[in-house]
Short mmCIF file of C-alpha atoms and ligand atoms in Angstrom, two decimals:
data_model
loop_
_atom_site.label_atom_id
_atom_site.label_comp_id
_atom_site.label_asym_id
_atom_site.label_seq_id
_atom_site.Cartn_x
_atom_site.Cartn_y
_atom_site.Cartn_z
CA MET C 5 -25.53 -7.35 45.71
CA PRO C 6 -22.33 -5.47 44.86
CA VAL C 7 -20.40 -4.77 48.04
CA ASP C 8 -17.48 -2.37 48.08
CA LYS C 9 -14.77 -4.21 49.99
CA SER C 10 -12.37 -1.29 50.11
CA PHE C 11 -12.18 0.60 53.33
CA ALA C 12 -10.65 3.93 54.10
CA VAL C 13 -11.16 6.65 56.62
CA GLU C 14 -11.91 9.83 54.73
CA ALA C 15 -9.10 12.29 54.98
CA GLN C 16 -10.75 15.54 54.03
CA GLY C 17 -9.68 18.69 55.83
CA GLN C 18 -13.28 19.70 56.55
CA LYS C 19 -13.75 16.76 58.88
CA LEU C 20 -11.16 17.96 61.34
CA SER C 21 -13.31 20.92 62.25
CA VAL C 22 -16.25 18.54 62.67
CA ILE C 23 -14.28 16.45 65.14
CA GLU C 24 -13.46 19.53 67.17
CA THR C 25 -17.02 20.71 67.37
CA THR C 26 -18.36 17.32 68.42
CA ARG C 27 -15.98 16.60 71.27
CA ALA C 28 -17.47 15.27 74.50
CA VAL C 29 -18.92 17.89 76.77
CA PRO C 30 -16.42 17.96 79.62
CA GLY C 31 -17.27 17.95 83.25
CA THR C 32 -19.44 14.89 83.76
CA ALA C 33 -18.27 11.68 85.36
CA LYS C 34 -19.32 9.70 82.26
CA ASP C 35 -17.21 11.88 79.98
CA ALA C 36 -14.24 11.58 82.28
CA VAL C 37 -14.38 7.80 81.95
CA ARG C 38 -14.67 8.02 78.18
CA THR C 39 -11.64 10.15 77.45
CA SER C 40 -9.40 7.48 78.90
CA GLY C 41 -11.40 4.54 77.48
CA PRO C 42 -11.63 3.08 73.99
CA SER C 43 -13.28 6.23 72.63
CA ALA C 44 -9.85 7.89 72.71
CA SER C 45 -8.96 5.82 69.62
CA LEU C 46 -12.32 6.17 67.85
CA PRO C 47 -12.66 8.05 64.54
CA LEU C 48 -15.11 10.51 66.08
CA GLY C 49 -16.86 12.87 63.70
CA GLN C 50 -15.75 10.87 60.64
CA ILE C 51 -17.54 9.03 57.88
CA LEU C 52 -15.88 5.71 57.11
CA SER C 53 -16.08 4.80 53.45
CA GLY C 54 -16.61 1.39 51.88
CA ASP C 55 -18.69 -1.45 53.23
CA CYS C 56 -19.91 -0.87 56.77
CA ILE C 57 -19.07 -4.38 57.96
CA ALA C 58 -15.42 -3.93 57.01
CA ALA C 59 -15.44 -0.40 58.42
CA MET C 60 -16.91 -1.45 61.75
CA ARG C 61 -14.24 -4.16 62.08
CA THR C 62 -11.68 -1.39 62.57
CA LEU C 63 -13.48 -0.09 65.67
CA PRO C 64 -12.58 -1.38 69.14
CA ASP C 65 -14.82 -3.73 71.16
CA ASN C 66 -17.26 -2.15 73.67
CA SER C 67 -16.62 1.37 72.48
CA VAL C 68 -19.90 2.96 71.38
CA ASP C 69 -23.00 3.83 73.39
CA CYS C 70 -25.61 3.65 70.68
CA VAL C 71 -25.96 2.24 67.17
CA PHE C 72 -28.65 3.77 65.00
CA ALA C 73 -29.07 1.83 61.75
CA ASP C 74 -31.23 2.62 58.75
CA PRO C 75 -30.15 -0.34 56.59
CA PRO C 76 -31.14 -1.08 52.99
CA TYR C 77 -34.82 -2.05 52.95
CA ASN C 78 -34.48 -4.63 50.18
CA LEU C 79 -37.61 -3.11 48.65
CA GLN C 80 -37.97 -5.61 45.82
CA LEU C 81 -39.80 -3.09 43.66
CA GLY C 82 -41.14 -4.55 40.46
CA GLY C 83 -40.80 -1.98 37.66
CA ASP C 84 -41.34 1.77 37.63
CA LEU C 85 -44.18 3.40 39.49
CA ASP C 86 -46.12 6.33 38.06
CA ARG C 87 -48.52 8.76 39.72
CA PRO C 88 -52.02 9.23 38.25
CA ASP C 89 -50.75 12.45 36.56
CA GLY C 90 -48.08 10.40 34.78
CA SER C 91 -45.11 11.68 36.79
CA ARG C 92 -42.64 9.05 37.97
CA VAL C 93 -42.42 8.17 41.68
CA ASP C 94 -38.90 8.71 43.04
CA ALA C 95 -38.61 5.19 44.44
CA VAL C 96 -35.57 3.44 45.91
CA THR C 97 -34.08 1.56 42.97
CA ASP C 98 -30.39 2.06 43.82
CA ASP C 99 -27.78 -0.70 43.76
CA TRP C 100 -27.27 -0.43 47.50
CA ASP C 101 -30.83 -1.64 48.02
CA ARG C 102 -30.56 -4.73 45.76
CA PHE C 103 -30.05 -8.22 47.14
CA ASP C 104 -30.33 -11.45 45.13
CA SER C 105 -32.48 -13.25 47.70
CA PHE C 106 -33.74 -13.13 51.26
CA ARG C 107 -30.88 -15.47 52.16
CA VAL C 108 -28.29 -12.97 50.91
CA TYR C 109 -30.07 -10.15 52.72
CA ASP C 110 -30.14 -12.16 55.96
CA GLU C 111 -26.41 -12.93 55.72
CA PHE C 112 -25.69 -9.24 55.20
CA THR C 113 -27.96 -8.35 58.15
CA ARG C 114 -26.26 -10.83 60.48
CA GLY C 115 -22.87 -9.49 59.36
CA TRP C 116 -23.48 -5.88 60.28
CA LEU C 117 -25.53 -6.71 63.38
CA SER C 118 -22.67 -8.90 64.72
CA GLU C 119 -20.23 -6.03 64.30
CA ALA C 120 -22.69 -3.62 65.91
CA ARG C 121 -22.94 -5.99 68.85
CA ARG C 122 -19.17 -6.26 69.20
CA VAL C 123 -18.60 -2.50 69.25
CA LEU C 124 -21.52 -1.66 71.54
CA LYS C 125 -20.85 -1.26 75.25
CA PRO C 126 -22.66 -3.74 77.55
CA ASP C 127 -25.21 -1.03 78.45
CA GLY C 128 -25.51 0.27 74.89
CA SER C 129 -28.63 0.62 72.76
CA LEU C 130 -29.33 -0.66 69.28
CA TRP C 131 -31.89 1.07 67.08
CA VAL C 132 -32.91 -0.24 63.67
CA ILE C 133 -35.51 1.36 61.43
CA GLY C 134 -37.20 -0.55 58.64
CA SER C 135 -40.38 -1.21 56.71
CA TYR C 136 -42.46 -4.36 56.33
CA HIS C 137 -40.02 -5.45 53.63
CA ASN C 138 -37.16 -6.03 56.04
CA ILE C 139 -37.95 -5.26 59.67
CA TYR C 140 -39.24 -8.74 60.55
CA ARG C 141 -36.10 -10.38 59.12
CA VAL C 142 -33.88 -7.87 60.94
CA GLY C 143 -35.85 -8.39 64.17
CA ALA C 144 -35.40 -12.17 64.05
CA SER C 145 -31.67 -11.85 63.31
CA LEU C 146 -31.01 -9.45 66.15
CA GLN C 147 -32.86 -11.69 68.59
CA ASP C 148 -30.84 -14.68 67.34
CA LEU C 149 -27.66 -12.73 68.07
CA GLY C 150 -28.70 -12.09 71.69
CA PHE C 151 -30.12 -8.57 71.53
CA TRP C 152 -33.22 -8.01 73.65
CA ILE C 153 -36.08 -6.01 72.12
CA LEU C 154 -37.22 -3.24 74.48
CA ASN C 155 -39.80 -1.59 72.22
CA ASP C 156 -40.94 -1.53 68.65
CA ILE C 157 -41.80 2.04 67.81
CA VAL C 158 -44.29 2.74 65.07
CA TRP C 159 -43.38 5.93 63.25
CA ARG C 160 -46.72 7.00 61.81
CA LYS C 161 -46.23 9.38 58.92
CA THR C 162 -48.54 12.37 58.87
CA ASN C 163 -47.97 12.76 55.13
CA PRO C 164 -47.36 9.29 53.63
CA MET C 165 -47.16 8.62 49.92
CA PRO C 166 -50.54 7.33 48.68
CA ASN C 167 -50.88 3.84 47.24
CA PHE C 168 -51.15 5.13 43.67
CA LYS C 169 -52.40 1.89 42.18
CA GLY C 170 -55.12 1.55 44.81
CA THR C 171 -54.28 -2.12 45.28
CA ARG C 172 -53.25 -2.07 48.93
CA PHE C 173 -53.62 0.02 52.07
CA THR C 174 -51.57 3.22 52.14
CA ASN C 175 -48.26 2.26 53.66
CA ALA C 176 -48.22 4.96 56.32
CA HIS C 177 -45.66 3.84 58.88
CA GLU C 178 -42.19 2.49 59.48
CA THR C 179 -41.02 0.49 62.48
CA LEU C 180 -38.08 1.14 64.75
CA ILE C 181 -36.75 -1.62 66.96
CA TRP C 182 -35.03 -0.52 70.15
CA ALA C 183 -32.95 -3.27 71.76
CA SER C 184 -30.51 -3.72 74.61
CA MET C 185 -27.53 -6.07 74.57
CA GLY C 186 -29.44 -8.85 76.33
CA GLU C 187 -32.38 -9.70 78.55
CA LYS C 188 -30.52 -8.75 81.72
CA ALA C 189 -28.43 -5.98 80.19
CA ARG C 190 -28.59 -2.48 81.61
CA TYR C 191 -29.59 0.24 79.17
CA HIS C 192 -30.10 3.94 79.22
CA PHE C 193 -33.56 5.54 79.05
CA ASN C 194 -34.26 9.20 79.78
CA TYR C 195 -37.81 8.51 80.90
CA ARG C 196 -38.31 11.91 82.51
CA ALA C 197 -37.03 13.87 79.50
CA MET C 198 -39.39 11.91 77.23
CA LYS C 199 -42.34 12.65 79.50
CA THR C 200 -41.47 16.34 79.53
CA LEU C 201 -41.15 16.33 75.74
CA ASN C 202 -44.66 14.84 75.59
CA ASP C 203 -46.47 17.47 77.68
CA GLU C 204 -46.12 15.50 80.93
CA LEU C 205 -47.67 12.34 79.49
CA GLN C 206 -45.67 9.13 79.32
CA MET C 207 -44.10 8.92 75.85
CA ARG C 208 -45.85 6.20 73.85
CA SER C 209 -44.50 3.76 71.28
CA ASP C 210 -46.42 5.35 68.39
CA TRP C 211 -44.70 8.47 67.14
CA VAL C 212 -46.59 10.73 64.77
CA LEU C 213 -44.11 12.71 62.71
CA PRO C 214 -44.02 14.02 59.14
CA ILE C 215 -41.66 12.56 56.56
CA CYS C 216 -38.64 14.64 55.67
CA SER C 217 -39.72 17.50 53.41
CA GLY C 218 -39.47 21.27 52.90
CA GLY C 219 -36.24 23.00 53.79
CA GLU C 220 -34.94 19.96 55.66
CA ARG C 221 -34.95 17.80 52.50
CA LEU C 222 -31.51 18.00 50.92
CA LYS C 223 -31.51 18.64 47.18
CA GLU C 224 -28.96 18.45 44.41
CA GLU C 225 -28.35 21.55 42.28
CA SER C 226 -30.75 20.09 39.71
CA GLY C 227 -33.50 20.16 42.35
CA ARG C 228 -33.60 16.36 42.64
CA LYS C 229 -33.61 14.84 46.11
CA ALA C 230 -30.05 14.24 47.28
CA HIS C 231 -31.06 10.88 48.78
CA PRO C 232 -34.21 8.78 48.33
CA THR C 233 -34.63 7.84 52.01
CA GLN C 234 -33.48 10.83 54.07
CA LYS C 235 -35.00 10.47 57.53
CA PRO C 236 -36.62 13.35 59.45
CA GLU C 237 -34.40 14.96 62.05
CA ALA C 238 -37.24 14.87 64.59
CA LEU C 239 -37.07 11.08 64.61
CA LEU C 240 -33.36 11.04 65.43
CA TYR C 241 -33.84 13.84 67.93
CA ARG C 242 -36.22 11.68 69.94
CA VAL C 243 -34.10 8.54 69.65
CA LEU C 244 -30.91 10.27 70.79
CA LEU C 245 -32.55 12.31 73.53
CA ALA C 246 -34.26 9.18 74.90
CA THR C 247 -31.35 6.75 74.96
CA THR C 248 -28.07 8.68 75.01
CA GLU C 249 -26.39 11.34 77.10
CA ARG C 250 -24.24 14.31 76.17
CA GLY C 251 -20.81 13.11 75.08
CA ASP C 252 -22.05 9.59 74.22
CA VAL C 253 -20.77 7.98 71.02
CA VAL C 254 -23.40 7.16 68.37
CA LEU C 255 -22.51 4.98 65.39
CA ASP C 256 -24.61 4.94 62.21
CA PRO C 257 -23.49 2.18 59.80
CA PHE C 258 -25.78 3.45 57.00
CA PHE C 259 -25.13 7.15 57.23
CA GLY C 260 -26.74 8.36 53.98
CA THR C 261 -27.10 12.13 54.21
CA GLY C 262 -25.87 12.13 57.81
CA THR C 263 -29.16 12.78 59.63
CA THR C 264 -27.78 10.95 62.67
CA GLY C 265 -24.56 12.97 62.64
CA ALA C 266 -26.35 16.30 62.26
CA VAL C 267 -28.72 15.65 65.17
CA ALA C 268 -25.94 14.14 67.29
CA LYS C 269 -23.83 17.25 66.79
CA ARG C 270 -26.79 19.49 67.69
CA LEU C 271 -27.39 17.52 70.88
CA GLY C 272 -23.74 17.37 71.97
CA ARG C 273 -23.29 13.65 71.19
CA GLN C 274 -20.25 12.23 69.38
CA TRP C 275 -20.85 10.41 66.11
CA ILE C 276 -19.23 8.01 63.65
CA GLY C 277 -20.78 7.17 60.27
CA CYS C 278 -20.24 4.51 57.60
CA GLU C 279 -21.39 5.16 54.04
CA ARG C 280 -20.30 3.41 50.85
CA GLU C 281 -21.48 6.05 48.35
CA GLU C 282 -19.12 8.99 47.91
CA ASN C 283 -21.79 11.49 46.86
CA TYR C 284 -23.79 10.81 50.03
CA ARG C 285 -20.66 11.20 52.13
CA ASN C 286 -20.05 14.60 50.54
CA VAL C 287 -23.64 15.69 51.15
CA ALA C 288 -23.40 14.55 54.77
CA HIS C 289 -20.09 16.32 55.42
CA LYS C 290 -21.44 19.62 54.16
CA ARG C 291 -24.66 19.24 56.09
CA ILE C 292 -22.96 18.46 59.41
CA GLU C 293 -20.49 21.27 58.96
CA ARG C 294 -23.43 23.68 58.72
CA GLU C 295 -25.09 22.25 61.83
CA LEU C 296 -24.61 24.18 65.07
CA ALA C 297 -24.22 22.49 68.43
CA LEU C 298 -26.78 23.61 71.00
CA ASP C 299 -25.59 25.59 73.96
CA GLU C 300 -24.86 23.45 77.03
CA SER C 301 -27.64 25.04 79.09
CA ALA C 302 -30.19 24.20 76.38
CA LEU C 303 -29.06 20.58 76.47
CA THR C 304 -29.80 19.97 80.12
CA THR C 305 -32.86 17.75 80.22
CA MET C 306 -35.28 16.85 82.95
CA GLN C 307 -33.81 14.12 85.14
CA SER C 308 -35.76 11.19 86.50
CA ARG C 309 -36.21 11.17 90.26
CA LYS C 310 -33.97 8.13 90.42
CA SER C 311 -31.07 10.14 89.03
CA ALA C 312 -31.80 13.32 90.99
CA PRO C 313 -29.46 13.80 93.96
CA ARG C 314 -30.70 12.02 97.09
CA VAL C 315 -32.08 14.34 99.75
CA ALA C 316 -32.89 12.99 103.22
CA PHE C 317 -35.96 14.30 105.02
CA GLY C 318 -33.61 15.24 107.87
CA THR C 319 -31.80 17.65 105.54
CA LEU C 320 -35.04 19.61 105.08
CA VAL C 321 -35.43 19.73 108.87
CA GLU C 322 -31.80 20.82 109.39
CA THR C 323 -32.09 23.56 106.81
CA GLY C 324 -35.43 24.79 108.18
CA LEU C 325 -37.42 24.10 105.01
CA ILE C 326 -39.61 21.93 107.25
CA ALA C 327 -38.67 23.14 110.72
CA PRO C 328 -38.81 20.91 113.82
CA GLY C 329 -42.28 21.22 115.34
CA THR C 330 -44.03 21.51 111.95
CA LYS C 331 -47.38 19.72 111.84
CA VAL C 332 -47.68 17.25 108.96
CA PHE C 333 -50.79 15.32 107.92
CA ASP C 334 -52.06 13.02 105.16
CA LYS C 335 -54.10 14.51 102.33
CA LYS C 336 -57.48 13.59 103.90
CA ARG C 337 -56.24 14.65 107.35
CA ARG C 338 -56.95 11.25 108.89
CA TRP C 339 -53.61 11.32 110.73
CA CYS C 340 -51.35 14.09 111.83
CA ALA C 341 -47.83 14.12 113.28
CA ILE C 342 -45.19 16.51 114.55
CA VAL C 343 -41.74 16.73 112.95
CA ARG C 344 -39.00 16.10 115.52
CA ALA C 345 -35.48 17.59 115.49
CA ASP C 346 -33.91 14.43 114.01
CA GLY C 347 -36.40 14.19 111.13
CA SER C 348 -38.56 11.49 112.74
CA LEU C 349 -42.31 12.00 113.11
CA GLU C 350 -44.41 11.58 116.22
CA CYS C 351 -48.10 10.85 115.97
CA ALA C 352 -50.12 11.25 119.19
CA GLY C 353 -52.82 8.62 118.83
CA SER C 354 -55.76 8.25 121.24
CA ASP C 355 -54.15 5.38 123.15
CA ARG C 356 -50.41 5.59 122.38
CA LYS C 357 -47.71 7.62 120.64
CA GLN C 358 -46.35 6.27 117.37
CA ILE C 359 -42.92 7.28 116.12
CA GLY C 360 -41.09 6.59 112.88
CA SER C 361 -39.61 7.97 109.69
CA ILE C 362 -41.90 9.66 107.17
CA HIS C 363 -42.09 6.31 105.35
CA SER C 364 -42.37 3.84 108.23
CA LEU C 365 -44.91 5.89 110.20
CA GLY C 366 -47.06 6.37 107.09
CA LYS C 367 -46.89 2.62 106.48
CA ASP C 368 -47.75 1.68 110.08
CA LEU C 369 -50.66 4.13 110.37
CA GLN C 370 -52.25 2.83 107.19
CA GLY C 371 -51.41 -0.81 107.91
CA ALA C 372 -49.96 -0.83 104.37
CA PRO C 373 -47.00 -2.92 103.11
CA SER C 374 -45.13 0.28 102.19
CA CYS C 375 -45.60 4.03 101.98
CA ASN C 376 -43.91 6.82 100.08
CA GLY C 377 -43.71 9.36 102.88
CA TRP C 378 -42.72 12.13 100.43
CA THR C 379 -46.15 12.14 98.84
CA PHE C 380 -48.14 10.84 101.84
CA TRP C 381 -47.31 13.61 104.31
CA HIS C 382 -48.37 17.22 103.67
CA TYR C 383 -47.68 20.52 105.37
CA GLU C 384 -48.98 24.06 105.21
CA ASN C 385 -46.80 26.66 103.58
CA GLY C 386 -47.98 30.24 103.07
CA GLY C 387 -51.64 29.15 103.42
CA GLU C 388 -51.19 26.35 100.85
CA VAL C 389 -51.21 22.61 101.51
CA LYS C 390 -48.26 20.84 99.85
CA PRO C 391 -46.72 17.38 99.97
CA VAL C 392 -43.38 17.37 101.80
CA ASP C 393 -41.90 16.39 98.43
CA ALA C 394 -42.45 20.03 97.37
CA ALA C 395 -39.94 21.11 100.03
CA ARG C 396 -37.48 18.53 98.67
CA GLU C 397 -37.87 20.03 95.17
CA LEU C 398 -37.25 23.51 96.61
CA TYR C 399 -34.11 22.22 98.28
CA ARG C 400 -32.87 20.65 95.03
CA LEU C 401 -33.58 23.78 93.02
CA ALA C 402 -31.72 25.94 95.52
CA ASN C 403 -28.74 23.58 95.52
CA GLU C 404 -28.42 22.88 91.80
CA ASP C 405 -24.92 23.21 90.32
C1 SAM E 6 -31.72 3.79 54.04
S1 SAM E 6 -30.33 4.73 53.61
C2 SAM E 6 -29.96 5.69 55.07
C3 SAM E 6 -30.46 7.11 54.99
C4 SAM E 6 -30.06 7.94 56.19
N1 SAM E 6 -30.68 7.45 57.40
C5 SAM E 6 -30.45 9.41 55.99
O1 SAM E 6 -31.26 9.95 56.78
O2 SAM E 6 -29.98 10.02 55.06
C6 SAM E 6 -29.09 3.52 53.61
C7 SAM E 6 -27.71 4.04 53.26
O3 SAM E 6 -26.77 3.00 53.49
C8 SAM E 6 -25.80 2.99 52.46
N2 SAM E 6 -25.33 1.59 52.38
C9 SAM E 6 -25.98 0.54 51.88
N3 SAM E 6 -25.26 -0.59 52.03
C10 SAM E 6 -24.12 -0.22 52.67
C11 SAM E 6 -22.98 -0.93 53.12
N4 SAM E 6 -22.87 -2.24 52.94
N5 SAM E 6 -22.02 -0.24 53.75
C12 SAM E 6 -22.11 1.11 53.92
N6 SAM E 6 -23.16 1.83 53.51
C13 SAM E 6 -24.16 1.18 52.90
C14 SAM E 6 -26.53 3.47 51.23
O4 SAM E 6 -25.66 4.05 50.30
C15 SAM E 6 -27.55 4.44 51.81
O5 SAM E 6 -27.07 5.76 51.76
#
């Protein structure tokens, strides 16, 4: 496979404005760390030309938060493919997708994956998308290098290309591997935001999304597709929203038309691309320049309870949201207790008083190994019965920045 060994950071004026518009959103602790860390020397908002392995070698260790890679699929297509009406299928036959053998493809895969691993931070995420032609080989290589697979996502296409010859099943999906840096490595997952995005149901590993078409599909002046494998923005939107935060640095070693950069810019993430073909770099630059970053308020996502600020039950008592003397009870009203001034509960049983925190008293009364007092205890508010957790939510809402 011909590999362009030259490497150069593009020096077009238009990129400078891109860098400006994709700067980290200031004001969060994470961003504050980044501006003084390795990201200060990163070519943010730039597309590195030449071979991605050589390009990635110029980036510092532990400097990016997420790598999204859509590598050559090594499609091994045998001859041209025509539709039943005689028109030619616009298949991927480009040089960048040609490898002499599986061995050569595997060496290439290990090369770029090793660089991705070096530049990723210890809590970073790796995403690779592929088809049956390559994803199993990529999956084995990344495991060999120490990455830990967290999920394989099946992107089911609502509008796949038919199997024109009728010799196999319609190939209607692609696979995305999401991996952390190792079995014990920390990683970032915006569980709550994903659940909200999915109508309050846990987001599943099968994503049903259309292929890139209509106005989103970039075209040359002649009307031909600008790139044979442009990915849908919705796919990148979900990936970046799920596993990165505002201001995070996302690297895409196979940038193509810059789908990753465009969505990253929209979502307030920083991006770096690598792309060996000049015409794709030009298409990507223009596309990202057109893209508008979302307003900061639109970018605030639902937080998981774990990351919500801690509120002690006593704070609700102090602030009068659940005043001392309030009667609390479990949902089936088997037990009831009185809230005391220090936030403890007192339950007057038939033979003896029991006292404890919302959690420990709930646990003792039920004889259970543990109890989440926030959802166990209820109170009456304006004629309605609510878990005490509802008062905690009210407190958080009233005290949001
Ligand atoms: C599958 S396409 C990515 C398409 C992209 N995700 C998009 O939405 O437009 C792979 C891209 O990687 C580029 N490429 C292939 N081998 C490369 C290499 N060794 N270094 C840099 N870019 C490479 C190709 O030119 C092609 O644009």
